Amino acid sequence: MELAYYSDYAVRLVNSEDPARGKDTLTSVEAIRELFGGSQEAARRATDSDVTRFRSVRGRLRAVFEAADSGDESLAVNLLNALLLEFPVSPQISGHDHRDDSGRPLWHMHLADHPSNVTAGYAAIAAMGLAFHLTEYGVDRLGLCEAAPCRNAYLDTSTNRSRRYCSDRCATRANVAAYRARKRLEADRPEKTGLAADSTQRASASGERRPASGGR
């Protein structure tokens, strides 16, 4: 399993809530199990008590993204380090379920957690994955969607550090909104220009009459 895969654990958990719209999908054990994706063995240990614990970790992970998005690198790193200390993992070499054509194991790095509960295990993997991403690509690669009101988290893996939205859907919505705003501005300009011209003409006509009136 590639280490980049683990960073997506953090994104999935953070995006289980949409604060701007007052939405929260993290309301049940089933919702927690969906966050694990293919790691169903770990997911099966989830209980109702984990819902509250997962929400607490989610808030702390979002704080990391918010700090990174605002340009406060030190705060983002400090918040992430606090999670790493609280939820440690043990890197191990693994080859399970991955074989080449000759049947030999495809060795890769695996993050083994030793949690007291499901939340601790998930938090450990999410924090470590995010730490790998941050140190490999930079703090500015952790972002929050700019398509208001969406504030979903995303990891920028673009070659030119140009990502600004969490999804193609938000990118399209933002582009459409910007296009409509430009069209409204363009439509307002002729009207304002016409009003200004009328005002100038009235002022000019009024100015021409004044000397004639004053000469009487």
mmCIF file of the C-alpha atoms, coordinates in Angstrom:
data_MODEL
# 
_entry.id   MODEL 
# 
loop_
_atom_site.group_PDB 
_atom_site.id 
_atom_site.type_symbol 
_atom_site.label_atom_id 
_atom_site.label_alt_id 
_atom_site.label_comp_id 
_atom_site.label_asym_id 
_atom_site.label_entity_id 
_atom_site.label_seq_id 
_atom_site.pdbx_PDB_ins_code 
_atom_site.Cartn_x 
_atom_site.Cartn_y 
_atom_site.Cartn_z 
_atom_site.occupancy 
_atom_site.B_iso_or_equiv 
_atom_site.pdbx_formal_charge 
_atom_site.auth_seq_id 
_atom_site.auth_comp_id 
_atom_site.auth_asym_id 
_atom_site.auth_atom_id 
_atom_site.pdbx_PDB_model_num 
ATOM 1   C CA . MET A 1 1   ? 0.000   0.000   0.000   1.00 0.00 ? 1   MET A CA 1 
ATOM 2   C CA . GLU A 1 2   ? 1.490   3.337   -1.034  1.00 0.00 ? 2   GLU A CA 1 
ATOM 3   C CA . LEU A 1 3   ? 1.981   5.930   1.665   1.00 0.00 ? 3   LEU A CA 1 
ATOM 4   C CA . ALA A 1 4   ? 0.091   8.479   -0.435  1.00 0.00 ? 4   ALA A CA 1 
ATOM 5   C CA . TYR A 1 5   ? -2.981  6.340   0.047   1.00 0.00 ? 5   TYR A CA 1 
ATOM 6   C CA . TYR A 1 6   ? -2.964  7.000   3.770   1.00 0.00 ? 6   TYR A CA 1 
ATOM 7   C CA . SER A 1 7   ? -3.205  10.776  3.368   1.00 0.00 ? 7   SER A CA 1 
ATOM 8   C CA . ASP A 1 8   ? -6.632  10.273  1.807   1.00 0.00 ? 8   ASP A CA 1 
ATOM 9   C CA . TYR A 1 9   ? -7.833  8.951   5.167   1.00 0.00 ? 9   TYR A CA 1 
ATOM 10  C CA . ALA A 1 10  ? -7.526  12.484  6.524   1.00 0.00 ? 10  ALA A CA 1 
ATOM 11  C CA . VAL A 1 11  ? -9.342  14.027  3.550   1.00 0.00 ? 11  VAL A CA 1 
ATOM 12  C CA . ARG A 1 12  ? -12.220 11.559  3.750   1.00 0.00 ? 12  ARG A CA 1 
ATOM 13  C CA . LEU A 1 13  ? -12.724 12.181  7.452   1.00 0.00 ? 13  LEU A CA 1 
ATOM 14  C CA . VAL A 1 14  ? -12.547 15.984  7.210   1.00 0.00 ? 14  VAL A CA 1 
ATOM 15  C CA . ASN A 1 15  ? -14.983 16.016  4.297   1.00 0.00 ? 15  ASN A CA 1 
ATOM 16  C CA . SER A 1 16  ? -17.562 13.958  6.173   1.00 0.00 ? 16  SER A CA 1 
ATOM 17  C CA . GLU A 1 17  ? -18.756 17.347  7.452   1.00 0.00 ? 17  GLU A CA 1 
ATOM 18  C CA . ASP A 1 18  ? -19.874 20.418  5.509   1.00 0.00 ? 18  ASP A CA 1 
ATOM 19  C CA . PRO A 1 19  ? -19.925 23.201  8.141   1.00 0.00 ? 19  PRO A CA 1 
ATOM 20  C CA . ALA A 1 20  ? -21.120 25.905  5.741   1.00 0.00 ? 20  ALA A CA 1 
ATOM 21  C CA . ARG A 1 21  ? -24.245 23.937  4.883   1.00 0.00 ? 21  ARG A CA 1 
ATOM 22  C CA . GLY A 1 22  ? -24.725 22.404  8.326   1.00 0.00 ? 22  GLY A CA 1 
ATOM 23  C CA . LYS A 1 23  ? -24.315 18.850  6.988   1.00 0.00 ? 23  LYS A CA 1 
ATOM 24  C CA . ASP A 1 24  ? -22.660 15.953  8.782   1.00 0.00 ? 24  ASP A CA 1 
ATOM 25  C CA . THR A 1 25  ? -22.624 12.407  7.421   1.00 0.00 ? 25  THR A CA 1 
ATOM 26  C CA . LEU A 1 26  ? -20.637 11.030  10.359  1.00 0.00 ? 26  LEU A CA 1 
ATOM 27  C CA . THR A 1 27  ? -23.653 9.951   12.368  1.00 0.00 ? 27  THR A CA 1 
ATOM 28  C CA . SER A 1 28  ? -23.410 6.156   12.636  1.00 0.00 ? 28  SER A CA 1 
ATOM 29  C CA . VAL A 1 29  ? -21.140 3.133   12.843  1.00 0.00 ? 29  VAL A CA 1 
ATOM 30  C CA . GLU A 1 30  ? -21.909 2.421   9.184   1.00 0.00 ? 30  GLU A CA 1 
ATOM 31  C CA . ALA A 1 31  ? -20.612 5.884   8.236   1.00 0.00 ? 31  ALA A CA 1 
ATOM 32  C CA . ILE A 1 32  ? -17.363 5.174   10.086  1.00 0.00 ? 32  ILE A CA 1 
ATOM 33  C CA . ARG A 1 33  ? -16.919 1.867   8.297   1.00 0.00 ? 33  ARG A CA 1 
ATOM 34  C CA . GLU A 1 34  ? -17.321 3.564   4.929   1.00 0.00 ? 34  GLU A CA 1 
ATOM 35  C CA . LEU A 1 35  ? -14.387 5.845   5.768   1.00 0.00 ? 35  LEU A CA 1 
ATOM 36  C CA . PHE A 1 36  ? -12.052 2.853   5.926   1.00 0.00 ? 36  PHE A CA 1 
ATOM 37  C CA . GLY A 1 37  ? -12.615 1.986   2.285   1.00 0.00 ? 37  GLY A CA 1 
ATOM 38  C CA . GLY A 1 38  ? -11.081 -1.418  1.650   1.00 0.00 ? 38  GLY A CA 1 
ATOM 39  C CA . SER A 1 39  ? -9.753  -1.908  5.193   1.00 0.00 ? 39  SER A CA 1 
ATOM 40  C CA . GLN A 1 40  ? -12.813 -3.786  6.342   1.00 0.00 ? 40  GLN A CA 1 
ATOM 41  C CA . GLU A 1 41  ? -11.011 -5.770  9.025   1.00 0.00 ? 41  GLU A CA 1 
ATOM 42  C CA . ALA A 1 42  ? -10.318 -2.604  11.016  1.00 0.00 ? 42  ALA A CA 1 
ATOM 43  C CA . ALA A 1 43  ? -13.745 -1.168  10.198  1.00 0.00 ? 43  ALA A CA 1 
ATOM 44  C CA . ARG A 1 44  ? -15.543 -4.104  11.774  1.00 0.00 ? 44  ARG A CA 1 
ATOM 45  C CA . ARG A 1 45  ? -14.261 -3.076  15.213  1.00 0.00 ? 45  ARG A CA 1 
ATOM 46  C CA . ALA A 1 46  ? -16.168 0.235   15.132  1.00 0.00 ? 46  ALA A CA 1 
ATOM 47  C CA . THR A 1 47  ? -18.788 0.865   17.807  1.00 0.00 ? 47  THR A CA 1 
ATOM 48  C CA . ASP A 1 48  ? -21.255 3.643   18.622  1.00 0.00 ? 48  ASP A CA 1 
ATOM 49  C CA . SER A 1 49  ? -18.691 5.181   20.988  1.00 0.00 ? 49  SER A CA 1 
ATOM 50  C CA . ASP A 1 50  ? -16.385 5.832   18.059  1.00 0.00 ? 50  ASP A CA 1 
ATOM 51  C CA . VAL A 1 51  ? -18.784 8.305   16.437  1.00 0.00 ? 51  VAL A CA 1 
ATOM 52  C CA . THR A 1 52  ? -18.031 11.027  18.989  1.00 0.00 ? 52  THR A CA 1 
ATOM 53  C CA . ARG A 1 53  ? -14.318 10.221  19.015  1.00 0.00 ? 53  ARG A CA 1 
ATOM 54  C CA . PHE A 1 54  ? -14.128 10.349  15.221  1.00 0.00 ? 54  PHE A CA 1 
ATOM 55  C CA . ARG A 1 55  ? -15.772 13.777  15.227  1.00 0.00 ? 55  ARG A CA 1 
ATOM 56  C CA . SER A 1 56  ? -13.168 15.049  17.677  1.00 0.00 ? 56  SER A CA 1 
ATOM 57  C CA . VAL A 1 57  ? -10.293 13.836  15.489  1.00 0.00 ? 57  VAL A CA 1 
ATOM 58  C CA . ARG A 1 58  ? -12.045 15.301  12.445  1.00 0.00 ? 58  ARG A CA 1 
ATOM 59  C CA . GLY A 1 59  ? -12.057 18.760  14.012  1.00 0.00 ? 59  GLY A CA 1 
ATOM 60  C CA . ARG A 1 60  ? -8.339  18.534  14.735  1.00 0.00 ? 60  ARG A CA 1 
ATOM 61  C CA . LEU A 1 61  ? -7.514  17.404  11.209  1.00 0.00 ? 61  LEU A CA 1 
ATOM 62  C CA . ARG A 1 62  ? -9.605  20.231  9.744   1.00 0.00 ? 62  ARG A CA 1 
ATOM 63  C CA . ALA A 1 63  ? -7.627  22.655  11.886  1.00 0.00 ? 63  ALA A CA 1 
ATOM 64  C CA . VAL A 1 64  ? -4.452  21.409  10.169  1.00 0.00 ? 64  VAL A CA 1 
ATOM 65  C CA . PHE A 1 65  ? -5.947  22.117  6.737   1.00 0.00 ? 65  PHE A CA 1 
ATOM 66  C CA . GLU A 1 66  ? -7.219  25.532  7.864   1.00 0.00 ? 66  GLU A CA 1 
ATOM 67  C CA . ALA A 1 67  ? -3.795  26.526  9.157   1.00 0.00 ? 67  ALA A CA 1 
ATOM 68  C CA . ALA A 1 68  ? -2.125  25.357  5.953   1.00 0.00 ? 68  ALA A CA 1 
ATOM 69  C CA . ASP A 1 69  ? -4.717  27.128  3.800   1.00 0.00 ? 69  ASP A CA 1 
ATOM 70  C CA . SER A 1 70  ? -4.164  30.400  5.673   1.00 0.00 ? 70  SER A CA 1 
ATOM 71  C CA . GLY A 1 71  ? -0.395  30.143  5.179   1.00 0.00 ? 71  GLY A CA 1 
ATOM 72  C CA . ASP A 1 72  ? 0.462   29.427  8.824   1.00 0.00 ? 72  ASP A CA 1 
ATOM 73  C CA . GLU A 1 73  ? 2.943   26.597  8.245   1.00 0.00 ? 73  GLU A CA 1 
ATOM 74  C CA . SER A 1 74  ? 4.204   26.426  11.829  1.00 0.00 ? 74  SER A CA 1 
ATOM 75  C CA . LEU A 1 75  ? 0.711   26.047  13.250  1.00 0.00 ? 75  LEU A CA 1 
ATOM 76  C CA . ALA A 1 76  ? -0.185  23.349  10.708  1.00 0.00 ? 76  ALA A CA 1 
ATOM 77  C CA . VAL A 1 77  ? 2.947   21.372  11.577  1.00 0.00 ? 77  VAL A CA 1 
ATOM 78  C CA . ASN A 1 78  ? 2.449   21.789  15.332  1.00 0.00 ? 78  ASN A CA 1 
ATOM 79  C CA . LEU A 1 79  ? -1.156  20.607  15.137  1.00 0.00 ? 79  LEU A CA 1 
ATOM 80  C CA . LEU A 1 80  ? -0.150  17.602  13.061  1.00 0.00 ? 80  LEU A CA 1 
ATOM 81  C CA . ASN A 1 81  ? 2.750   16.744  15.354  1.00 0.00 ? 81  ASN A CA 1 
ATOM 82  C CA . ALA A 1 82  ? 0.359   16.723  18.309  1.00 0.00 ? 82  ALA A CA 1 
ATOM 83  C CA . LEU A 1 83  ? -1.773  14.123  16.508  1.00 0.00 ? 83  LEU A CA 1 
ATOM 84  C CA . LEU A 1 84  ? 1.284   12.038  15.627  1.00 0.00 ? 84  LEU A CA 1 
ATOM 85  C CA . LEU A 1 85  ? 2.382   11.966  19.262  1.00 0.00 ? 85  LEU A CA 1 
ATOM 86  C CA . GLU A 1 86  ? -1.067  11.027  20.507  1.00 0.00 ? 86  GLU A CA 1 
ATOM 87  C CA . PHE A 1 87  ? -1.726  8.407   17.823  1.00 0.00 ? 87  PHE A CA 1 
ATOM 88  C CA . PRO A 1 88  ? 1.559   6.641   16.932  1.00 0.00 ? 88  PRO A CA 1 
ATOM 89  C CA . VAL A 1 89  ? 2.090   4.009   14.245  1.00 0.00 ? 89  VAL A CA 1 
ATOM 90  C CA . SER A 1 90  ? 4.837   1.524   13.399  1.00 0.00 ? 90  SER A CA 1 
ATOM 91  C CA . PRO A 1 91  ? 6.093   1.476   9.797   1.00 0.00 ? 91  PRO A CA 1 
ATOM 92  C CA . GLN A 1 92  ? 6.523   -2.083  8.536   1.00 0.00 ? 92  GLN A CA 1 
ATOM 93  C CA . ILE A 1 93  ? 7.487   -3.764  5.279   1.00 0.00 ? 93  ILE A CA 1 
ATOM 94  C CA . SER A 1 94  ? 4.591   -5.773  3.934   1.00 0.00 ? 94  SER A CA 1 
ATOM 95  C CA . GLY A 1 95  ? 3.872   -7.938  0.923   1.00 0.00 ? 95  GLY A CA 1 
ATOM 96  C CA . HIS A 1 96  ? 0.459   -9.349  1.717   1.00 0.00 ? 96  HIS A CA 1 
ATOM 97  C CA . ASP A 1 97  ? -1.981  -9.688  -1.172  1.00 0.00 ? 97  ASP A CA 1 
ATOM 98  C CA . HIS A 1 98  ? 0.495   -8.147  -3.604  1.00 0.00 ? 98  HIS A CA 1 
ATOM 99  C CA . ARG A 1 99  ? 2.328   -10.555 -5.937  1.00 0.00 ? 99  ARG A CA 1 
ATOM 100 C CA . ASP A 1 100 ? 4.168   -10.155 -9.223  1.00 0.00 ? 100 ASP A CA 1 
ATOM 101 C CA . ASP A 1 101 ? 3.678   -12.420 -12.242 1.00 0.00 ? 101 ASP A CA 1 
ATOM 102 C CA . SER A 1 102 ? 6.041   -15.013 -10.801 1.00 0.00 ? 102 SER A CA 1 
ATOM 103 C CA . GLY A 1 103 ? 4.245   -15.103 -7.472  1.00 0.00 ? 103 GLY A CA 1 
ATOM 104 C CA . ARG A 1 104 ? 6.875   -13.176 -5.519  1.00 0.00 ? 104 ARG A CA 1 
ATOM 105 C CA . PRO A 1 105 ? 5.708   -10.607 -2.960  1.00 0.00 ? 105 PRO A CA 1 
ATOM 106 C CA . LEU A 1 106 ? 5.646   -6.964  -4.042  1.00 0.00 ? 106 LEU A CA 1 
ATOM 107 C CA . TRP A 1 107 ? 7.195   -5.417  -0.949  1.00 0.00 ? 107 TRP A CA 1 
ATOM 108 C CA . HIS A 1 108 ? 5.891   -2.031  0.147   1.00 0.00 ? 108 HIS A CA 1 
ATOM 109 C CA . MET A 1 109 ? 5.648   0.140   3.241   1.00 0.00 ? 109 MET A CA 1 
ATOM 110 C CA . HIS A 1 110 ? 2.681   -0.467  5.500   1.00 0.00 ? 110 HIS A CA 1 
ATOM 111 C CA . LEU A 1 111 ? 1.624   1.553   8.539   1.00 0.00 ? 111 LEU A CA 1 
ATOM 112 C CA . ALA A 1 112 ? 0.754   -0.821  11.350  1.00 0.00 ? 112 ALA A CA 1 
ATOM 113 C CA . ASP A 1 113 ? -1.288  0.723   14.119  1.00 0.00 ? 113 ASP A CA 1 
ATOM 114 C CA . HIS A 1 114 ? -1.716  -0.641  17.619  1.00 0.00 ? 114 HIS A CA 1 
ATOM 115 C CA . PRO A 1 115 ? -4.910  1.114   18.715  1.00 0.00 ? 115 PRO A CA 1 
ATOM 116 C CA . SER A 1 116 ? -6.958  0.805   21.843  1.00 0.00 ? 116 SER A CA 1 
ATOM 117 C CA . ASN A 1 117 ? -10.021 1.534   19.695  1.00 0.00 ? 117 ASN A CA 1 
ATOM 118 C CA . VAL A 1 118 ? -10.967 2.066   16.043  1.00 0.00 ? 118 VAL A CA 1 
ATOM 119 C CA . THR A 1 119 ? -10.714 5.845   16.303  1.00 0.00 ? 119 THR A CA 1 
ATOM 120 C CA . ALA A 1 120 ? -7.108  5.690   17.498  1.00 0.00 ? 120 ALA A CA 1 
ATOM 121 C CA . GLY A 1 121 ? -6.211  3.386   14.615  1.00 0.00 ? 121 GLY A CA 1 
ATOM 122 C CA . TYR A 1 122 ? -7.825  5.579   11.990  1.00 0.00 ? 122 TYR A CA 1 
ATOM 123 C CA . ALA A 1 123 ? -6.378  8.771   13.478  1.00 0.00 ? 123 ALA A CA 1 
ATOM 124 C CA . ALA A 1 124 ? -2.872  7.277   13.499  1.00 0.00 ? 124 ALA A CA 1 
ATOM 125 C CA . ILE A 1 125 ? -3.015  6.336   9.822   1.00 0.00 ? 125 ILE A CA 1 
ATOM 126 C CA . ALA A 1 126 ? -4.645  9.615   8.764   1.00 0.00 ? 126 ALA A CA 1 
ATOM 127 C CA . ALA A 1 127 ? -2.119  11.747  10.657  1.00 0.00 ? 127 ALA A CA 1 
ATOM 128 C CA . MET A 1 128 ? 0.884   9.793   9.392   1.00 0.00 ? 128 MET A CA 1 
ATOM 129 C CA . GLY A 1 129 ? -0.374  9.868   5.809   1.00 0.00 ? 129 GLY A CA 1 
ATOM 130 C CA . LEU A 1 130 ? -0.918  13.606  6.016   1.00 0.00 ? 130 LEU A CA 1 
ATOM 131 C CA . ALA A 1 131 ? 2.548   14.048  7.505   1.00 0.00 ? 131 ALA A CA 1 
ATOM 132 C CA . PHE A 1 132 ? 4.118   12.138  4.603   1.00 0.00 ? 132 PHE A CA 1 
ATOM 133 C CA . HIS A 1 133 ? 2.240   14.315  2.117   1.00 0.00 ? 133 HIS A CA 1 
ATOM 134 C CA . LEU A 1 134 ? 3.187   17.534  3.885   1.00 0.00 ? 134 LEU A CA 1 
ATOM 135 C CA . THR A 1 135 ? 6.888   16.742  4.112   1.00 0.00 ? 135 THR A CA 1 
ATOM 136 C CA . GLU A 1 136 ? 7.060   15.393  0.567   1.00 0.00 ? 136 GLU A CA 1 
ATOM 137 C CA . TYR A 1 137 ? 5.145   18.154  -1.254  1.00 0.00 ? 137 TYR A CA 1 
ATOM 138 C CA . GLY A 1 138 ? 4.946   21.112  1.156   1.00 0.00 ? 138 GLY A CA 1 
ATOM 139 C CA . VAL A 1 139 ? 2.392   22.632  3.503   1.00 0.00 ? 139 VAL A CA 1 
ATOM 140 C CA . ASP A 1 140 ? 0.841   24.646  0.695   1.00 0.00 ? 140 ASP A CA 1 
ATOM 141 C CA . ARG A 1 141 ? -0.317  21.397  -0.909  1.00 0.00 ? 141 ARG A CA 1 
ATOM 142 C CA . LEU A 1 142 ? -2.969  21.076  1.814   1.00 0.00 ? 142 LEU A CA 1 
ATOM 143 C CA . GLY A 1 143 ? -5.948  23.163  0.737   1.00 0.00 ? 143 GLY A CA 1 
ATOM 144 C CA . LEU A 1 144 ? -9.582  24.031  1.320   1.00 0.00 ? 144 LEU A CA 1 
ATOM 145 C CA . CYS A 1 145 ? -11.956 24.432  -1.618  1.00 0.00 ? 145 CYS A CA 1 
ATOM 146 C CA . GLU A 1 146 ? -12.380 28.023  -2.836  1.00 0.00 ? 146 GLU A CA 1 
ATOM 147 C CA . ALA A 1 147 ? -15.819 27.432  -4.368  1.00 0.00 ? 147 ALA A CA 1 
ATOM 148 C CA . ALA A 1 148 ? -18.008 29.101  -1.745  1.00 0.00 ? 148 ALA A CA 1 
ATOM 149 C CA . PRO A 1 149 ? -19.706 27.916  0.350   1.00 0.00 ? 149 PRO A CA 1 
ATOM 150 C CA . CYS A 1 150 ? -17.799 24.618  0.007   1.00 0.00 ? 150 CYS A CA 1 
ATOM 151 C CA . ARG A 1 151 ? -14.779 24.268  2.288   1.00 0.00 ? 151 ARG A CA 1 
ATOM 152 C CA . ASN A 1 152 ? -13.888 20.646  1.613   1.00 0.00 ? 152 ASN A CA 1 
ATOM 153 C CA . ALA A 1 153 ? -10.286 19.629  2.143   1.00 0.00 ? 153 ALA A CA 1 
ATOM 154 C CA . TYR A 1 154 ? -8.084  18.439  -0.710  1.00 0.00 ? 154 TYR A CA 1 
ATOM 155 C CA . LEU A 1 155 ? -4.475  17.461  -1.389  1.00 0.00 ? 155 LEU A CA 1 
ATOM 156 C CA . ASP A 1 156 ? -2.878  19.290  -4.294  1.00 0.00 ? 156 ASP A CA 1 
ATOM 157 C CA . THR A 1 157 ? -0.847  16.875  -6.419  1.00 0.00 ? 157 THR A CA 1 
ATOM 158 C CA . SER A 1 158 ? -0.746  19.068  -9.536  1.00 0.00 ? 158 SER A CA 1 
ATOM 159 C CA . THR A 1 159 ? 2.641   19.699  -11.112 1.00 0.00 ? 159 THR A CA 1 
ATOM 160 C CA . ASN A 1 160 ? 2.299   23.491  -10.950 1.00 0.00 ? 160 ASN A CA 1 
ATOM 161 C CA . ARG A 1 161 ? 0.597   23.830  -7.555  1.00 0.00 ? 161 ARG A CA 1 
ATOM 162 C CA . SER A 1 162 ? -2.496  25.240  -9.225  1.00 0.00 ? 162 SER A CA 1 
ATOM 163 C CA . ARG A 1 163 ? -5.322  23.315  -7.588  1.00 0.00 ? 163 ARG A CA 1 
ATOM 164 C CA . ARG A 1 164 ? -7.951  25.485  -5.911  1.00 0.00 ? 164 ARG A CA 1 
ATOM 165 C CA . TYR A 1 165 ? -11.031 23.269  -5.716  1.00 0.00 ? 165 TYR A CA 1 
ATOM 166 C CA . CYS A 1 166 ? -11.858 19.939  -4.092  1.00 0.00 ? 166 CYS A CA 1 
ATOM 167 C CA . SER A 1 167 ? -13.520 18.481  -7.189  1.00 0.00 ? 167 SER A CA 1 
ATOM 168 C CA . ASP A 1 168 ? -14.318 19.070  -10.861 1.00 0.00 ? 168 ASP A CA 1 
ATOM 169 C CA . ARG A 1 169 ? -17.886 19.847  -9.817  1.00 0.00 ? 169 ARG A CA 1 
ATOM 170 C CA . CYS A 1 170 ? -16.797 22.729  -7.586  1.00 0.00 ? 170 CYS A CA 1 
ATOM 171 C CA . ALA A 1 171 ? -14.348 23.978  -10.217 1.00 0.00 ? 171 ALA A CA 1 
ATOM 172 C CA . THR A 1 172 ? -17.118 24.072  -12.818 1.00 0.00 ? 172 THR A CA 1 
ATOM 173 C CA . ARG A 1 173 ? -19.529 25.784  -10.421 1.00 0.00 ? 173 ARG A CA 1 
ATOM 174 C CA . ALA A 1 174 ? -16.941 28.448  -9.552  1.00 0.00 ? 174 ALA A CA 1 
ATOM 175 C CA . ASN A 1 175 ? -16.116 29.071  -13.225 1.00 0.00 ? 175 ASN A CA 1 
ATOM 176 C CA . VAL A 1 176 ? -19.788 29.420  -14.110 1.00 0.00 ? 176 VAL A CA 1 
ATOM 177 C CA . ALA A 1 177 ? -20.341 31.844  -11.230 1.00 0.00 ? 177 ALA A CA 1 
ATOM 178 C CA . ALA A 1 178 ? -17.335 33.924  -12.309 1.00 0.00 ? 178 ALA A CA 1 
ATOM 179 C CA . TYR A 1 179 ? -18.571 33.952  -15.918 1.00 0.00 ? 179 TYR A CA 1 
ATOM 180 C CA . ARG A 1 180 ? -22.043 35.124  -14.883 1.00 0.00 ? 180 ARG A CA 1 
ATOM 181 C CA . ALA A 1 181 ? -20.538 37.827  -12.678 1.00 0.00 ? 181 ALA A CA 1 
ATOM 182 C CA . ARG A 1 182 ? -18.481 39.133  -15.621 1.00 0.00 ? 182 ARG A CA 1 
ATOM 183 C CA . LYS A 1 183 ? -21.564 39.155  -17.846 1.00 0.00 ? 183 LYS A CA 1 
ATOM 184 C CA . ARG A 1 184 ? -23.556 41.124  -15.268 1.00 0.00 ? 184 ARG A CA 1 
ATOM 185 C CA . LEU A 1 185 ? -20.721 43.637  -14.998 1.00 0.00 ? 185 LEU A CA 1 
ATOM 186 C CA . GLU A 1 186 ? -20.540 44.003  -18.771 1.00 0.00 ? 186 GLU A CA 1 
ATOM 187 C CA . ALA A 1 187 ? -24.313 44.492  -18.958 1.00 0.00 ? 187 ALA A CA 1 
ATOM 188 C CA . ASP A 1 188 ? -24.208 47.201  -16.305 1.00 0.00 ? 188 ASP A CA 1 
ATOM 189 C CA . ARG A 1 189 ? -21.475 49.205  -18.024 1.00 0.00 ? 189 ARG A CA 1 
ATOM 190 C CA . PRO A 1 190 ? -23.485 50.454  -21.052 1.00 0.00 ? 190 PRO A CA 1 
ATOM 191 C CA . GLU A 1 191 ? -26.359 51.452  -18.780 1.00 0.00 ? 191 GLU A CA 1 
ATOM 192 C CA . LYS A 1 192 ? -24.062 53.373  -16.457 1.00 0.00 ? 192 LYS A CA 1 
ATOM 193 C CA . THR A 1 193 ? -22.237 54.924  -19.427 1.00 0.00 ? 193 THR A CA 1 
ATOM 194 C CA . GLY A 1 194 ? -25.552 56.041  -20.908 1.00 0.00 ? 194 GLY A CA 1 
ATOM 195 C CA . LEU A 1 195 ? -26.678 57.578  -17.621 1.00 0.00 ? 195 LEU A CA 1 
ATOM 196 C CA . ALA A 1 196 ? -23.393 59.431  -17.312 1.00 0.00 ? 196 ALA A CA 1 
ATOM 197 C CA . ALA A 1 197 ? -23.703 60.783  -20.860 1.00 0.00 ? 197 ALA A CA 1 
ATOM 198 C CA . ASP A 1 198 ? -27.278 61.981  -20.224 1.00 0.00 ? 198 ASP A CA 1 
ATOM 199 C CA . SER A 1 199 ? -26.164 63.685  -17.041 1.00 0.00 ? 199 SER A CA 1 
ATOM 200 C CA . THR A 1 200 ? -23.328 65.434  -18.868 1.00 0.00 ? 200 THR A CA 1 
ATOM 201 C CA . GLN A 1 201 ? -25.662 66.618  -21.624 1.00 0.00 ? 201 GLN A CA 1 
ATOM 202 C CA . ARG A 1 202 ? -28.171 67.991  -19.118 1.00 0.00 ? 202 ARG A CA 1 
ATOM 203 C CA . ALA A 1 203 ? -25.437 69.781  -17.242 1.00 0.00 ? 203 ALA A CA 1 
ATOM 204 C CA . SER A 1 204 ? -24.092 71.240  -20.473 1.00 0.00 ? 204 SER A CA 1 
ATOM 205 C CA . ALA A 1 205 ? -27.514 72.435  -21.591 1.00 0.00 ? 205 ALA A CA 1 
ATOM 206 C CA . SER A 1 206 ? -28.167 73.942  -18.190 1.00 0.00 ? 206 SER A CA 1 
ATOM 207 C CA . GLY A 1 207 ? -24.820 75.714  -18.293 1.00 0.00 ? 207 GLY A CA 1 
ATOM 208 C CA . GLU A 1 208 ? -25.572 77.228  -21.686 1.00 0.00 ? 208 GLU A CA 1 
ATOM 209 C CA . ARG A 1 209 ? -28.812 78.738  -20.465 1.00 0.00 ? 209 ARG A CA 1 
ATOM 210 C CA . ARG A 1 210 ? -27.353 80.412  -17.407 1.00 0.00 ? 210 ARG A CA 1 
ATOM 211 C CA . PRO A 1 211 ? -25.354 83.149  -19.224 1.00 0.00 ? 211 PRO A CA 1 
ATOM 212 C CA . ALA A 1 212 ? -28.387 84.103  -21.293 1.00 0.00 ? 212 ALA A CA 1 
ATOM 213 C CA . SER A 1 213 ? -30.490 84.422  -18.154 1.00 0.00 ? 213 SER A CA 1 
ATOM 214 C CA . GLY A 1 214 ? -27.803 86.453  -16.400 1.00 0.00 ? 214 GLY A CA 1 
ATOM 215 C CA . GLY A 1 215 ? -27.553 88.944  -19.318 1.00 0.00 ? 215 GLY A CA 1 
ATOM 216 C CA . ARG A 1 216 ? -31.128 90.269  -18.826 1.00 0.00 ? 216 ARG A CA 1 
# 
